Short mmCIF file of C-alpha atoms and ligand atoms in Angstrom, two decimals:
data_model
loop_
_atom_site.label_atom_id
_atom_site.label_comp_id
_atom_site.label_asym_id
_atom_site.label_seq_id
_atom_site.Cartn_x
_atom_site.Cartn_y
_atom_site.Cartn_z
CA MET A 746 7.47 9.90 -5.01
CA LYS A 747 4.43 11.73 -3.67
CA LEU A 748 2.89 10.65 -0.33
CA CYS A 749 -0.80 11.38 0.20
CA ILE A 750 -3.27 10.72 2.97
CA ASP A 751 -6.21 8.38 2.04
CA ASP A 752 -8.90 9.80 4.60
CA ALA A 753 -11.33 12.59 5.08
CA ASN A 754 -11.22 12.70 8.91
CA VAL A 755 -9.97 16.30 9.39
CA GLU A 756 -8.34 15.63 12.85
CA GLN A 757 -6.39 12.68 11.48
CA ILE A 758 -5.35 14.69 8.45
CA ARG A 759 -4.12 17.58 10.72
CA ARG A 760 -2.20 15.12 12.84
CA ILE A 761 -0.57 13.33 9.89
CA LEU A 762 0.28 16.70 8.24
CA GLU A 763 1.94 17.87 11.43
CA TYR A 764 4.41 15.03 11.46
CA TYR A 765 5.01 13.71 8.02
CA PRO A 766 5.99 14.93 4.54
CA VAL A 767 2.68 14.81 2.78
CA ASP A 768 1.76 16.12 -0.71
CA GLY A 769 -1.99 15.67 -0.83
CA VAL A 770 -5.19 14.05 0.34
CA SER A 771 -7.36 11.53 -1.35
CA THR A 772 -10.88 10.73 -0.70
CA ASN A 773 -13.60 8.52 -2.11
CA PRO A 774 -17.41 8.43 -1.55
CA SER A 775 -17.05 5.84 1.13
CA ILE A 776 -14.35 7.75 2.94
CA LEU A 777 -16.54 10.94 2.77
CA ALA A 778 -19.56 8.99 4.09
CA LYS A 779 -17.58 7.86 7.24
CA THR A 780 -17.28 11.52 8.30
CA GLY A 781 -21.05 11.98 8.42
CA ARG A 782 -20.67 15.44 7.42
CA PRO A 783 -21.65 17.52 4.26
CA PRO A 784 -19.05 16.60 1.63
CA TYR A 785 -18.14 20.10 0.48
CA GLU A 786 -17.90 21.38 4.05
CA VAL A 787 -15.35 18.57 4.83
CA LEU A 788 -13.46 19.03 1.54
CA ARG A 789 -13.05 22.77 2.01
CA GLU A 790 -11.58 22.15 5.45
CA ILE A 791 -9.17 19.61 3.92
CA ARG A 792 -8.34 22.17 1.25
CA SER A 793 -7.64 24.81 3.78
CA LEU A 794 -5.29 22.30 5.68
CA ILE A 795 -3.34 21.35 2.59
CA GLY A 796 -3.27 24.86 1.00
CA PRO A 797 -3.90 25.81 -2.63
CA GLU A 798 -0.86 23.84 -3.79
CA GLY A 799 -1.76 20.56 -2.12
CA GLU A 800 -3.38 17.88 -4.37
CA LEU A 801 -6.79 16.94 -3.36
CA PHE A 802 -8.57 13.96 -4.96
CA VAL A 803 -12.37 13.84 -5.14
CA GLN A 804 -14.46 11.17 -6.93
CA VAL A 805 -17.61 11.53 -9.01
CA LEU A 806 -20.71 9.46 -8.59
CA SER A 807 -22.58 9.72 -11.82
CA PRO A 808 -23.17 6.62 -13.80
CA LYS A 809 -22.95 8.36 -17.21
CA ALA A 810 -20.08 10.45 -18.69
CA GLU A 811 -22.03 13.61 -19.00
CA GLY A 812 -22.91 13.56 -15.35
CA MET A 813 -19.32 12.85 -14.45
CA VAL A 814 -18.17 15.82 -16.48
CA LYS A 815 -20.75 17.98 -14.78
CA GLU A 816 -19.61 16.89 -11.33
CA ALA A 817 -15.96 17.47 -12.26
CA LYS A 818 -16.67 21.18 -13.11
CA LYS A 819 -18.55 21.74 -9.90
CA ILE A 820 -15.71 20.08 -7.84
CA THR A 821 -13.01 22.09 -9.42
CA ALA A 822 -15.16 25.34 -9.12
CA GLU A 823 -15.67 24.66 -5.37
CA LEU A 824 -12.14 23.31 -4.54
CA GLY A 825 -9.71 24.72 -7.02
CA ARG A 826 -7.67 23.55 -9.96
CA THR A 827 -5.20 21.52 -7.91
CA THR A 828 -8.21 19.25 -7.20
CA LEU A 829 -8.08 16.08 -9.25
CA ILE A 830 -11.19 14.40 -10.30
CA LYS A 831 -11.34 10.66 -9.60
CA ILE A 832 -13.13 8.90 -12.43
CA PRO A 833 -13.88 5.14 -12.23
CA CYS A 834 -12.15 3.08 -14.95
CA VAL A 835 -15.44 1.90 -16.57
CA PRO A 836 -16.60 2.47 -20.14
CA GLU A 837 -18.55 5.75 -19.25
CA GLY A 838 -15.58 6.83 -17.19
CA PHE A 839 -13.26 6.56 -20.13
CA LYS A 840 -15.69 8.49 -22.25
CA ALA A 841 -15.77 11.23 -19.39
CA MET A 842 -11.89 11.26 -19.31
CA LYS A 843 -11.60 12.06 -23.00
CA GLN A 844 -13.89 15.08 -22.36
CA LEU A 845 -12.07 16.25 -19.39
CA LYS A 846 -8.87 16.04 -21.23
CA LYS A 847 -10.24 18.33 -23.93
CA GLU A 848 -11.47 20.78 -21.27
CA GLY A 849 -8.20 20.79 -19.42
CA ILE A 850 -9.69 19.45 -16.22
CA ARG A 851 -7.21 17.36 -14.20
CA PHE A 852 -8.29 13.77 -13.48
CA ILE A 853 -7.15 10.34 -12.31
CA GLY A 854 -8.47 6.84 -13.14
CA THR A 855 -9.78 5.02 -10.08
CA ALA A 856 -11.40 1.76 -9.02
CA VAL A 857 -8.57 -0.02 -10.93
CA TYR A 858 -8.43 -3.79 -10.44
CA THR A 859 -6.84 -4.87 -13.77
CA ALA A 860 -3.71 -3.60 -15.52
CA MET A 861 -5.62 -2.87 -18.73
CA GLN A 862 -8.08 -0.45 -16.95
CA GLY A 863 -5.13 1.44 -15.76
CA ILE A 864 -3.41 1.55 -19.08
CA LEU A 865 -6.68 2.79 -20.81
CA ALA A 866 -6.88 5.58 -18.28
CA ALA A 867 -3.39 6.61 -18.83
CA LYS A 868 -4.11 6.68 -22.58
CA CYS A 869 -7.12 8.87 -21.93
CA GLY A 870 -4.78 11.45 -20.35
CA ALA A 871 -5.27 10.48 -16.65
CA GLU A 872 -2.57 12.25 -14.63
CA TYR A 873 -2.58 9.31 -12.16
CA VAL A 874 -3.96 5.74 -12.16
CA ALA A 875 -5.12 4.20 -8.88
CA PRO A 876 -4.79 0.43 -8.50
CA TYR A 877 -6.41 -0.92 -5.38
CA VAL A 878 -3.50 -3.01 -4.14
CA ASN A 879 -4.93 -4.73 -1.02
CA ARG A 880 -8.42 -5.22 -2.48
CA ILE A 881 -6.67 -6.95 -5.47
CA ASP A 882 -4.68 -9.13 -2.92
CA ASN A 883 -7.95 -10.02 -1.19
CA MET A 884 -9.23 -11.36 -4.44
CA GLY A 885 -6.47 -13.82 -4.57
CA TYR A 886 -4.37 -11.86 -7.15
CA ASP A 887 -1.10 -9.98 -6.64
CA GLY A 888 -1.96 -6.20 -6.11
CA VAL A 889 1.66 -5.13 -6.11
CA GLN A 890 2.30 -6.90 -9.39
CA VAL A 891 -0.85 -5.49 -11.06
CA ALA A 892 0.46 -1.96 -9.95
CA ARG A 893 3.96 -2.68 -11.29
CA ASP A 894 2.48 -3.88 -14.62
CA ILE A 895 0.60 -0.59 -15.00
CA HIS A 896 3.72 1.39 -14.01
CA ASP A 897 5.82 -0.61 -16.56
CA ALA A 898 3.28 -0.19 -19.36
CA ILE A 899 3.11 3.57 -18.72
CA THR A 900 6.86 3.92 -18.84
CA ALA A 901 7.35 1.49 -21.81
CA ASN A 902 4.83 3.43 -23.87
CA GLY A 903 5.88 6.87 -22.85
CA LEU A 904 2.54 7.84 -21.50
CA ASP A 905 2.29 11.06 -19.42
CA SER A 906 0.84 9.34 -16.35
CA GLY A 907 1.85 7.46 -13.28
CA LEU A 908 0.52 5.57 -10.32
CA LEU A 909 -1.29 6.94 -7.31
CA ALA A 910 -1.29 3.45 -5.75
CA ALA A 911 -4.09 3.04 -3.20
CA SER A 912 -5.78 0.51 -0.86
CA PHE A 913 -2.80 -0.43 1.28
CA LYS A 914 -3.25 -2.41 4.54
CA ASN A 915 0.53 -2.52 5.66
CA SER A 916 3.86 -1.04 5.19
CA GLN A 917 5.35 -3.86 3.07
CA GLN A 918 2.81 -3.33 0.37
CA VAL A 919 3.79 0.46 0.27
CA LEU A 920 7.50 -0.30 0.41
CA GLU A 921 7.31 -2.66 -2.55
CA LEU A 922 5.80 0.12 -4.79
CA VAL A 923 7.86 3.00 -3.41
CA ARG A 924 11.14 1.10 -4.08
CA TYR A 925 9.80 0.39 -7.67
CA GLY A 926 9.71 4.18 -8.20
CA VAL A 927 5.89 4.81 -8.57
CA LYS A 928 4.74 8.37 -9.00
CA ALA A 929 2.55 8.46 -5.84
CA VAL A 930 1.07 6.42 -3.07
CA THR A 931 -1.89 7.18 -0.80
CA VAL A 932 -2.04 5.76 2.59
CA SER A 933 -4.58 5.77 5.44
CA PRO A 934 -3.58 7.24 8.82
CA ASP A 935 -3.30 3.81 10.41
CA VAL A 936 -0.85 2.68 7.81
CA PHE A 937 1.10 5.87 8.28
CA ASP A 938 1.33 5.03 11.91
CA GLY A 939 2.52 1.61 11.11
CA PHE A 940 5.58 2.95 9.24
CA VAL A 941 7.19 3.84 12.57
CA LYS A 942 5.42 1.62 14.99
CA ASN A 943 7.92 -0.82 16.43
CA ALA A 944 9.02 -1.64 20.15
CA ALA A 945 12.59 -1.66 19.08
CA ILE A 946 12.47 1.94 17.73
CA ASP A 947 10.86 3.22 20.96
CA ALA A 948 13.31 1.24 23.10
CA ALA A 949 16.28 2.59 21.24
CA VAL A 950 15.22 6.17 21.63
CA ARG A 951 14.36 5.71 25.36
CA GLN A 952 17.87 4.23 25.93
CA PHE A 953 19.55 7.18 24.29
CA THR A 954 17.71 9.52 26.59
CA GLU A 955 18.56 7.47 29.77
CA ASP A 956 22.19 7.18 28.86
CA PHE A 957 22.43 10.95 28.18
CA GLU A 958 20.59 11.81 31.36
CA GLY A 959 23.13 9.73 33.27
CA LEU A 960 25.86 12.05 31.78
CA ALA A 961 24.20 15.49 31.83
CA GLY A 962 21.21 15.19 34.27
CA GLU A 963 17.62 14.44 34.21
CA GLY A 964 15.71 16.28 31.32
CA LYS A 965 18.96 17.65 29.90
CA THR A 966 19.48 17.78 26.13
CA MET A 967 22.20 19.00 23.80
CA ALA A 968 20.50 22.52 24.07
CA ASP A 969 21.38 22.62 27.81
CA CYS A 970 25.06 21.57 27.61
O1 G3P B 1525 -9.73 5.37 -2.49
C1 G3P B 1525 -9.45 4.05 -2.94
C2 G3P B 1525 -8.89 3.18 -1.93
O2 G3P B 1525 -7.75 3.85 -1.32
C3 G3P B 1525 -9.69 2.31 -1.12
O3 G3P B 1525 -9.02 1.77 -0.04
O4 G3P B 1525 -9.04 0.65 2.02
O5 G3P B 1525 -11.19 0.83 0.90
O6 G3P B 1525 -9.52 -0.67 0.13
P1 G3P B 1525 -9.72 0.65 0.77
#
């Protein structure tokens, strides 16, 4: 399973990278807009933080396939071949995907709300498919189940693709898909923090320290004994 950060805030990315095992960073136009900074400037900083091998996900905006392909070429020229182009799973997007596949440009299918959108993207050669789990939940459907359906269809049909499950609002949604064996999840910094935010965890760690200090002295650790 790959674990990515779904954000473009450089300070937050630096912080999460310092503590957690991260494989890449995903962005979308709304996430980039939140930074208020020139997009390529931000994306280059993110690229330098994750290194040339880290997967960086950047979305196109053009409404037509030809424009999407043009954007994809510019993005990969600016940010390297480990940058995956996020293509919305709409008809023009599928047309663009087929062209990108021919040209050897890596891409993923995004804005996925239905299982068939994801399956079509996988069939077009998308390396990943990004179902929006929480947004689907908010529509009154089951986002985890839609994601599982796509994962199952990819597996059953032997397609060379997998999920980059996205739009999570809590740990449980992430856990449900990770234990299902999806290819990747992308998670915002606040959801990352939620993985280990629990008063019982803090209390347990504090108690170990207090007990040990009672034995060895204040501030002492195993390195001092
Ligand atoms: O990048 C797509 C997805 O992660 C969006 O998440 O939080 O806007 O639903 P969110």
